[in-house]
Amino acid sequence: MTSTPKQKVAVIGGGGNVGASTAFALIAKGVPAEVLIVDLSEKAALGQALDISDASFTMPGACRQASFQEAGQADVIIITAGARQKPGEPRSNLIDRNYTIIKSIMDSLQPIKSTAKILLVSNPVDVLTHIAQTTSGLPREQVIGSGTYLDSGRLRNALSDITGVSPTSIHAYMLGEHGDNQFTGWSSARIGGLPLLDHPKLMGMDLESINQKIAHKAYEIIEAKGSTYYGIGMCAAIIAEALLNNTSQVFPLTHYVEGLGCYMSWPAAIGSSGVEQSFDVKLDATEAKKLDIAVKAIKEVCAKYN
């Protein structure tokens, strides 16, 4: 019998589609951690844990059902629980329904390990990350959200289709609020060390149509199949792996941006202590106005839950 991995990643809401997809991605990626599945529906948590554990026999990770108290002592705590977004529903409408859920989860996790990192995936992620930080008692740098990481991946895939360059070689971010007020940082985007917009295949392109297509792709998926989970599950697993392995990788994540005075999806380097650096992205005048709109929107909502 193999030994149980020392590092632990808890997935709250692991009985649902997003949580199970996240847990499976952690195992499939070969992350050497014990994945703890936690859910109010203990039967669903048990079923997912048993099923995912069947995929772990060739991997260094392990998976089992756990309690909220055990989850509170994990190295990384991923929150995927929350009310489901309805077809056509703005993410902001989810706030009141999810506030009670997040607060209840934080109460159930207590006492939370002082070095734990909390990763919010539930929407609206920017506001819920703020709520999780204020109710968890952990420092700001240890409470982050998935932010626009998935959106940025969608952007890179779309740009790859246009330019013929691998998505991993395109450096472009969706920024601001993960939601209706997100925008593309076109002026800071690069490909092969050159400004992205100088690429000949992007000359004359309707950039706003690309931005809107990316921003609303989730709604298209929800309309077709009810919810999104594979893409965000993989993104959450990648972020958790970076936290566990102290990689100092840069992701567009929801974190507290000092210069803006709120939680916002912005490029940050993360490692074992959480957020290590937040980067000052250069914006043009149009992008700066879009950022102001996003900041104002997030601050107005967060003020209701201080």
mmCIF file of C-alpha atoms in Angstrom:
data_model
loop_
_atom_site.group_PDB
_atom_site.id
_atom_site.type_symbol
_atom_site.label_atom_id
_atom_site.label_comp_id
_atom_site.label_asym_id
_atom_site.label_seq_id
_atom_site.Cartn_x
_atom_site.Cartn_y
_atom_site.Cartn_z
ATOM 1 C CA MET A 1 0.000 0.000 0.000
ATOM 2 C CA THR A 2 1.369 3.417 -1.001
ATOM 3 C CA SER A 3 1.721 6.205 1.544
ATOM 4 C CA THR A 4 -0.795 9.049 1.626
ATOM 5 C CA PRO A 5 0.538 12.308 0.111
ATOM 6 C CA LYS A 6 1.426 14.891 2.749
ATOM 7 C CA GLN A 7 -0.067 17.878 0.942
ATOM 8 C CA LYS A 8 -3.835 18.216 0.981
ATOM 9 C CA VAL A 9 -6.242 20.020 -1.337
ATOM 10 C CA ALA A 10 -9.858 20.295 -0.215
ATOM 11 C CA VAL A 11 -12.618 20.785 -2.764
ATOM 12 C CA ILE A 12 -15.740 22.264 -1.173
ATOM 13 C CA GLY A 13 -18.745 21.441 -3.299
ATOM 14 C CA GLY A 14 -16.931 18.405 -4.638
ATOM 15 C CA GLY A 15 -20.178 16.534 -5.107
ATOM 16 C CA GLY A 16 -21.161 18.871 -7.940
ATOM 17 C CA ASN A 17 -19.963 19.162 -11.529
ATOM 18 C CA VAL A 18 -17.380 21.930 -11.019
ATOM 19 C CA GLY A 19 -15.994 20.422 -7.828
ATOM 20 C CA ALA A 20 -15.756 16.921 -9.266
ATOM 21 C CA SER A 21 -14.129 18.237 -12.450
ATOM 22 C CA THR A 22 -11.578 20.117 -10.329
ATOM 23 C CA ALA A 23 -10.808 17.067 -8.203
ATOM 24 C CA PHE A 24 -10.466 14.849 -11.254
ATOM 25 C CA ALA A 25 -8.176 17.387 -12.947
ATOM 26 C CA LEU A 26 -5.911 17.410 -9.880
ATOM 27 C CA ILE A 27 -5.594 13.641 -10.040
ATOM 28 C CA ALA A 28 -5.265 13.480 -13.843
ATOM 29 C CA LYS A 29 -2.511 16.145 -13.807
ATOM 30 C CA GLY A 30 -0.507 14.035 -11.400
ATOM 31 C CA VAL A 31 -0.527 16.552 -8.568
ATOM 32 C CA PRO A 32 1.037 14.720 -5.577
ATOM 33 C CA ALA A 33 -1.627 15.659 -3.053
ATOM 34 C CA GLU A 34 -4.492 14.077 -1.180
ATOM 35 C CA VAL A 35 -7.699 15.499 -2.635
ATOM 36 C CA LEU A 36 -10.479 15.844 -0.057
ATOM 37 C CA ILE A 37 -14.032 15.865 -1.420
ATOM 38 C CA VAL A 38 -16.446 17.818 0.803
ATOM 39 C CA ASP A 39 -20.113 18.496 0.162
ATOM 40 C CA LEU A 40 -23.320 19.069 2.108
ATOM 41 C CA SER A 41 -24.581 16.018 0.253
ATOM 42 C CA GLU A 42 -22.344 13.410 1.827
ATOM 43 C CA LYS A 43 -23.695 10.760 -0.525
ATOM 44 C CA ALA A 44 -22.679 12.809 -3.588
ATOM 45 C CA ALA A 45 -19.252 13.511 -2.051
ATOM 46 C CA LEU A 46 -18.710 9.830 -1.350
ATOM 47 C CA GLY A 47 -19.760 8.826 -4.863
ATOM 48 C CA GLN A 48 -17.438 11.337 -6.523
ATOM 49 C CA ALA A 49 -14.541 10.422 -4.222
ATOM 50 C CA LEU A 50 -14.924 6.715 -4.916
ATOM 51 C CA ASP A 51 -15.183 7.293 -8.663
ATOM 52 C CA ILE A 52 -12.208 9.684 -8.847
ATOM 53 C CA SER A 53 -10.085 7.432 -6.632
ATOM 54 C CA ASP A 54 -10.428 4.771 -9.341
ATOM 55 C CA ALA A 55 -8.496 7.117 -11.640
ATOM 56 C CA SER A 56 -5.638 7.578 -9.177
ATOM 57 C CA PHE A 57 -4.003 4.161 -9.228
ATOM 58 C CA THR A 58 -1.349 5.243 -11.763
ATOM 59 C CA MET A 59 -0.951 8.711 -10.281
ATOM 60 C CA PRO A 60 0.855 10.116 -7.204
ATOM 61 C CA GLY A 61 -2.307 11.725 -5.838
ATOM 62 C CA ALA A 62 -5.141 10.228 -3.812
ATOM 63 C CA CYS A 63 -8.796 11.115 -3.319
ATOM 64 C CA ARG A 64 -11.298 10.552 -0.513
ATOM 65 C CA GLN A 65 -14.374 12.037 1.105
ATOM 66 C CA ALA A 66 -13.733 14.341 4.069
ATOM 67 C CA SER A 67 -15.474 16.594 6.580
ATOM 68 C CA PHE A 68 -15.515 20.386 6.658
ATOM 69 C CA GLN A 69 -13.269 20.300 9.725
ATOM 70 C CA GLU A 70 -10.658 18.225 7.873
ATOM 71 C CA ALA A 71 -10.913 20.580 4.906
ATOM 72 C CA GLY A 72 -10.122 23.538 7.136
ATOM 73 C CA GLN A 73 -6.672 22.031 7.750
ATOM 74 C CA ALA A 74 -5.847 21.557 4.058
ATOM 75 C CA ASP A 75 -2.986 23.407 2.352
ATOM 76 C CA VAL A 76 -5.277 24.647 -0.413
ATOM 77 C CA ILE A 77 -9.047 24.995 -0.039
ATOM 78 C CA ILE A 78 -10.970 25.321 -3.288
ATOM 79 C CA ILE A 79 -14.529 26.667 -3.007
ATOM 80 C CA THR A 80 -16.737 25.502 -5.873
ATOM 81 C CA ALA A 81 -20.037 25.418 -3.963
ATOM 82 C CA GLY A 82 -22.698 27.946 -4.774
ATOM 83 C CA ALA A 83 -26.025 28.585 -6.409
ATOM 84 C CA ARG A 84 -26.025 27.689 -10.101
ATOM 85 C CA GLN A 85 -26.133 30.480 -12.659
ATOM 86 C CA LYS A 86 -29.379 30.367 -14.631
ATOM 87 C CA PRO A 87 -29.478 30.746 -18.434
ATOM 88 C CA GLY A 88 -29.140 34.445 -19.275
ATOM 89 C CA GLU A 89 -28.628 35.448 -15.643
ATOM 90 C CA PRO A 90 -25.895 38.056 -14.947
ATOM 91 C CA ARG A 91 -23.306 36.827 -12.444
ATOM 92 C CA SER A 92 -24.114 39.770 -10.166
ATOM 93 C CA ASN A 93 -27.598 38.348 -9.526
ATOM 94 C CA LEU A 94 -25.976 35.395 -7.822
ATOM 95 C CA ILE A 95 -24.464 37.474 -5.015
ATOM 96 C CA ASP A 96 -27.264 37.456 -2.479
ATOM 97 C CA ARG A 97 -27.848 33.738 -2.944
ATOM 98 C CA ASN A 98 -24.172 32.894 -2.645
ATOM 99 C CA TYR A 99 -23.252 35.231 0.216
ATOM 100 C CA THR A 100 -25.051 33.037 2.751
ATOM 101 C CA ILE A 101 -23.458 29.916 1.276
ATOM 102 C CA ILE A 102 -19.897 31.277 1.437
ATOM 103 C CA LYS A 103 -20.287 32.576 4.977
ATOM 104 C CA SER A 104 -21.684 29.235 6.125
ATOM 105 C CA ILE A 105 -18.764 27.404 4.516
ATOM 106 C CA MET A 106 -16.201 29.625 6.228
ATOM 107 C CA ASP A 107 -17.896 29.053 9.581
ATOM 108 C CA SER A 108 -17.883 25.280 9.001
ATOM 109 C CA LEU A 109 -14.177 25.245 8.103
ATOM 110 C CA GLN A 110 -13.084 26.892 11.354
ATOM 111 C CA PRO A 111 -10.481 26.751 12.678
ATOM 112 C CA ILE A 112 -8.797 27.282 9.313
ATOM 113 C CA LYS A 113 -5.111 26.413 9.043
ATOM 114 C CA SER A 114 -3.167 29.680 9.322
ATOM 115 C CA THR A 115 -1.053 28.935 6.230
ATOM 116 C CA ALA A 116 -3.949 27.696 4.080
ATOM 117 C CA LYS A 117 -4.688 29.298 0.738
ATOM 118 C CA ILE A 118 -8.318 29.669 -0.272
ATOM 119 C CA LEU A 119 -9.219 29.618 -3.965
ATOM 120 C CA LEU A 120 -12.718 30.823 -4.892
ATOM 121 C CA VAL A 121 -14.265 29.492 -8.076
ATOM 122 C CA SER A 122 -17.933 30.229 -7.338
ATOM 123 C CA ASN A 123 -19.478 33.229 -9.086
ATOM 124 C CA PRO A 124 -19.501 36.195 -8.986
ATOM 125 C CA VAL A 125 -15.920 35.355 -8.063
ATOM 126 C CA ASP A 126 -14.540 38.855 -7.441
ATOM 127 C CA VAL A 127 -17.153 39.751 -4.844
ATOM 128 C CA LEU A 128 -17.247 36.276 -3.291
ATOM 129 C CA THR A 129 -13.457 36.310 -2.895
ATOM 130 C CA HIS A 130 -13.808 39.568 -0.963
ATOM 131 C CA ILE A 131 -16.513 37.973 1.197
ATOM 132 C CA ALA A 132 -14.426 34.831 1.757
ATOM 133 C CA GLN A 133 -11.450 36.876 2.895
ATOM 134 C CA THR A 134 -13.427 38.966 5.366
ATOM 135 C CA THR A 135 -15.198 35.918 6.819
ATOM 136 C CA SER A 136 -12.221 33.519 6.859
ATOM 137 C CA GLY A 137 -9.853 35.679 8.895
ATOM 138 C CA LEU A 138 -6.940 34.888 6.579
ATOM 139 C CA PRO A 139 -4.646 37.586 5.126
ATOM 140 C CA ARG A 140 -5.627 39.019 1.750
ATOM 141 C CA GLU A 141 -2.700 37.424 -0.068
ATOM 142 C CA GLN A 142 -3.919 33.952 0.969
ATOM 143 C CA VAL A 143 -7.453 34.333 -0.417
ATOM 144 C CA ILE A 144 -7.722 34.476 -4.202
ATOM 145 C CA GLY A 145 -10.195 33.689 -6.946
ATOM 146 C CA SER A 146 -9.969 32.023 -10.356
ATOM 147 C CA GLY A 147 -10.794 35.409 -11.894
ATOM 148 C CA THR A 148 -10.355 35.747 -15.645
ATOM 149 C CA TYR A 149 -7.863 32.902 -16.021
ATOM 150 C CA LEU A 150 -10.352 30.767 -17.960
ATOM 151 C CA ASP A 151 -11.490 33.793 -19.985
ATOM 152 C CA SER A 152 -7.859 34.539 -20.846
ATOM 153 C CA GLY A 153 -7.452 30.939 -21.981
ATOM 154 C CA ARG A 154 -10.501 31.325 -24.223
ATOM 155 C CA LEU A 155 -8.961 34.523 -25.601
ATOM 156 C CA ARG A 156 -5.663 32.821 -26.354
ATOM 157 C CA ASN A 157 -7.440 29.955 -28.103
ATOM 158 C CA ALA A 158 -9.387 32.416 -30.264
ATOM 159 C CA LEU A 159 -6.232 34.371 -31.116
ATOM 160 C CA SER A 160 -4.426 31.128 -31.897
ATOM 161 C CA ASP A 161 -7.116 30.253 -34.424
ATOM 162 C CA ILE A 162 -6.604 33.642 -36.087
ATOM 163 C CA THR A 163 -2.795 33.850 -36.018
ATOM 164 C CA GLY A 164 -1.781 30.192 -36.263
ATOM 165 C CA VAL A 165 0.463 30.593 -33.205
ATOM 166 C CA SER A 166 0.242 28.278 -30.182
ATOM 167 C CA PRO A 167 -1.976 29.659 -27.360
ATOM 168 C CA THR A 168 0.920 29.214 -24.914
ATOM 169 C CA SER A 169 3.012 31.648 -26.978
ATOM 170 C CA ILE A 170 0.354 34.361 -26.958
ATOM 171 C CA HIS A 171 0.520 36.644 -23.928
ATOM 172 C CA ALA A 172 -2.826 38.379 -23.606
ATOM 173 C CA TYR A 173 -5.232 38.793 -20.706
ATOM 174 C CA MET A 174 -8.881 39.398 -20.050
ATOM 175 C CA LEU A 175 -8.859 41.878 -17.173
ATOM 176 C CA GLY A 176 -11.067 43.586 -14.611
ATOM 177 C CA GLU A 177 -14.230 41.944 -13.370
ATOM 178 C CA HIS A 178 -14.883 38.311 -14.192
ATOM 179 C CA GLY A 179 -18.243 39.047 -15.729
ATOM 180 C CA ASP A 180 -20.005 41.633 -17.817
ATOM 181 C CA ASN A 181 -17.364 44.336 -17.155
ATOM 182 C CA GLN A 182 -14.301 42.356 -18.163
ATOM 183 C CA PHE A 183 -12.180 43.640 -21.039
ATOM 184 C CA THR A 184 -9.185 42.620 -23.131
ATOM 185 C CA GLY A 185 -5.840 44.258 -22.451
ATOM 186 C CA TRP A 186 -5.039 44.660 -26.131
ATOM 187 C CA SER A 187 -2.394 47.348 -25.662
ATOM 188 C CA SER A 188 -0.273 45.143 -23.379
ATOM 189 C CA ALA A 189 -0.724 41.907 -25.359
ATOM 190 C CA ARG A 190 2.368 40.381 -26.945
ATOM 191 C CA ILE A 191 3.215 37.626 -29.402
ATOM 192 C CA GLY A 192 6.831 36.673 -30.073
ATOM 193 C CA GLY A 193 7.961 39.724 -28.133
ATOM 194 C CA LEU A 194 6.041 42.073 -30.440
ATOM 195 C CA PRO A 195 2.745 43.922 -29.862
ATOM 196 C CA LEU A 196 -0.054 41.508 -30.633
ATOM 197 C CA LEU A 197 -1.972 44.049 -32.687
ATOM 198 C CA ASP A 198 1.010 44.357 -35.054
ATOM 199 C CA HIS A 199 0.434 40.791 -36.233
ATOM 200 C CA PRO A 200 -0.671 40.970 -39.898
ATOM 201 C CA LYS A 201 -3.612 38.604 -39.404
ATOM 202 C CA LEU A 202 -5.093 40.939 -36.789
ATOM 203 C CA MET A 203 -4.952 44.008 -38.994
ATOM 204 C CA GLY A 204 -8.472 45.305 -39.554
ATOM 205 C CA MET A 205 -10.054 42.792 -37.165
ATOM 206 C CA ASP A 206 -13.085 43.840 -35.127
ATOM 207 C CA LEU A 207 -11.451 43.605 -31.710
ATOM 208 C CA GLU A 208 -14.615 44.384 -29.776
ATOM 209 C CA SER A 209 -16.413 41.439 -31.373
ATOM 210 C CA ILE A 210 -13.587 39.152 -30.196
ATOM 211 C CA ASN A 211 -13.832 40.631 -26.702
ATOM 212 C CA GLN A 212 -17.603 40.153 -26.546
ATOM 213 C CA LYS A 213 -17.391 36.607 -27.880
ATOM 214 C CA ILE A 214 -14.948 35.654 -25.135
ATOM 215 C CA ALA A 215 -16.868 37.486 -22.409
ATOM 216 C CA HIS A 216 -20.117 35.727 -23.249
ATOM 217 C CA LYS A 217 -18.883 32.230 -24.106
ATOM 218 C CA ALA A 218 -19.951 30.962 -20.681
ATOM 219 C CA TYR A 219 -23.525 32.017 -21.398
ATOM 220 C CA GLU A 220 -23.421 30.068 -24.662
ATOM 221 C CA ILE A 221 -22.267 26.926 -22.839
ATOM 222 C CA ILE A 222 -24.863 27.361 -20.082
ATOM 223 C CA GLU A 223 -27.608 27.769 -22.668
ATOM 224 C CA ALA A 224 -26.509 24.560 -24.410
ATOM 225 C CA LYS A 225 -25.776 22.231 -21.465
ATOM 226 C CA GLY A 226 -26.805 23.958 -18.241
ATOM 227 C CA SER A 227 -23.412 24.758 -16.710
ATOM 228 C CA THR A 228 -19.669 24.991 -17.311
ATOM 229 C CA TYR A 229 -17.227 22.762 -15.468
ATOM 230 C CA TYR A 230 -14.437 21.116 -17.472
ATOM 231 C CA GLY A 231 -12.559 24.298 -18.378
ATOM 232 C CA ILE A 232 -12.835 25.906 -14.950
ATOM 233 C CA GLY A 233 -12.020 22.596 -13.260
ATOM 234 C CA MET A 234 -8.718 22.377 -15.123
ATOM 235 C CA CYS A 235 -7.940 26.040 -14.410
ATOM 236 C CA ALA A 236 -8.569 25.569 -10.684
ATOM 237 C CA ALA A 237 -6.307 22.509 -10.639
ATOM 238 C CA ILE A 238 -3.490 24.407 -12.380
ATOM 239 C CA ILE A 239 -3.752 27.286 -9.888
ATOM 240 C CA ALA A 240 -3.769 24.881 -6.927
ATOM 241 C CA GLU A 241 -0.706 23.097 -8.308
ATOM 242 C CA ALA A 242 1.138 26.436 -8.579
ATOM 243 C CA LEU A 243 0.289 27.238 -4.955
ATOM 244 C CA LEU A 244 1.426 23.829 -3.715
ATOM 245 C CA ASN A 245 4.648 23.751 -5.741
ATOM 246 C CA ASN A 246 5.602 27.393 -5.113
ATOM 247 C CA THR A 247 6.098 28.023 -8.836
ATOM 248 C CA SER A 248 5.727 31.845 -8.846
ATOM 249 C CA GLN A 249 3.784 31.568 -12.096
ATOM 250 C CA VAL A 250 1.772 34.555 -13.299
ATOM 251 C CA PHE A 251 -1.988 34.188 -13.752
ATOM 252 C CA PRO A 252 -4.807 36.697 -14.249
ATOM 253 C CA LEU A 253 -6.456 35.991 -10.896
ATOM 254 C CA THR A 254 -8.847 37.680 -8.525
ATOM 255 C CA HIS A 255 -6.726 39.158 -5.747
ATOM 256 C CA TYR A 256 -6.621 42.328 -3.707
ATOM 257 C CA VAL A 257 -4.961 45.000 -5.841
ATOM 258 C CA GLU A 258 -3.609 47.684 -3.534
ATOM 259 C CA GLY A 259 -3.540 50.382 -6.180
ATOM 260 C CA LEU A 260 -7.215 49.843 -6.991
ATOM 261 C CA GLY A 261 -8.399 49.243 -3.433
ATOM 262 C CA CYS A 262 -10.456 46.142 -4.169
ATOM 263 C CA TYR A 263 -10.422 42.529 -5.284
ATOM 264 C CA MET A 264 -10.005 42.424 -9.049
ATOM 265 C CA SER A 265 -8.835 39.996 -11.711
ATOM 266 C CA TRP A 266 -5.324 41.157 -12.515
ATOM 267 C CA PRO A 267 -1.993 39.456 -13.320
ATOM 268 C CA ALA A 268 -0.250 38.151 -10.198
ATOM 269 C CA ALA A 269 2.562 35.737 -9.390
ATOM 270 C CA ILE A 270 1.523 33.070 -6.881
ATOM 271 C CA GLY A 271 3.403 30.574 -4.736
ATOM 272 C CA SER A 272 3.253 28.788 -1.404
ATOM 273 C CA SER A 273 2.454 32.019 0.459
ATOM 274 C CA GLY A 274 -0.324 32.984 -1.928
ATOM 275 C CA VAL A 275 -0.005 36.188 -3.945
ATOM 276 C CA GLU A 276 3.667 37.156 -4.198
ATOM 277 C CA GLN A 277 3.497 40.015 -6.691
ATOM 278 C CA SER A 278 0.788 41.997 -8.448
ATOM 279 C CA PHE A 279 1.745 43.619 -11.730
ATOM 280 C CA ASP A 280 0.982 47.124 -12.957
ATOM 281 C CA VAL A 281 -0.438 46.501 -16.422
ATOM 282 C CA LYS A 282 -0.123 49.408 -18.817
ATOM 283 C CA LEU A 283 -3.469 50.347 -20.377
ATOM 284 C CA ASP A 284 -4.470 52.758 -23.091
ATOM 285 C CA ALA A 285 -7.135 55.420 -22.473
ATOM 286 C CA THR A 286 -10.053 53.229 -23.601
ATOM 287 C CA GLU A 287 -8.944 50.285 -21.461
ATOM 288 C CA ALA A 288 -8.389 52.574 -18.462
ATOM 289 C CA LYS A 289 -12.014 53.738 -18.720
ATOM 290 C CA LYS A 290 -13.209 50.128 -18.818
ATOM 291 C CA LEU A 291 -11.108 49.375 -15.753
ATOM 292 C CA ASP A 292 -12.674 52.305 -13.891
ATOM 293 C CA ILE A 293 -16.137 50.933 -14.683
ATOM 294 C CA ALA A 294 -15.187 47.465 -13.428
ATOM 295 C CA VAL A 295 -13.608 48.806 -10.233
ATOM 296 C CA LYS A 296 -16.638 50.966 -9.476
ATOM 297 C CA ALA A 297 -19.016 48.049 -10.036
ATOM 298 C CA ILE A 298 -17.063 45.701 -7.744
ATOM 299 C CA LYS A 299 -16.607 48.290 -5.003
ATOM 300 C CA GLU A 300 -20.315 49.166 -4.963
ATOM 301 C CA VAL A 301 -21.304 45.539 -4.437
ATOM 302 C CA CYS A 302 -18.538 44.736 -1.950
ATOM 303 C CA ALA A 303 -19.559 47.737 0.190
ATOM 304 C CA LYS A 304 -22.854 45.963 0.891
ATOM 305 C CA TYR A 305 -21.033 42.995 2.417
ATOM 306 C CA ASN A 306 -18.317 44.620 4.537
#
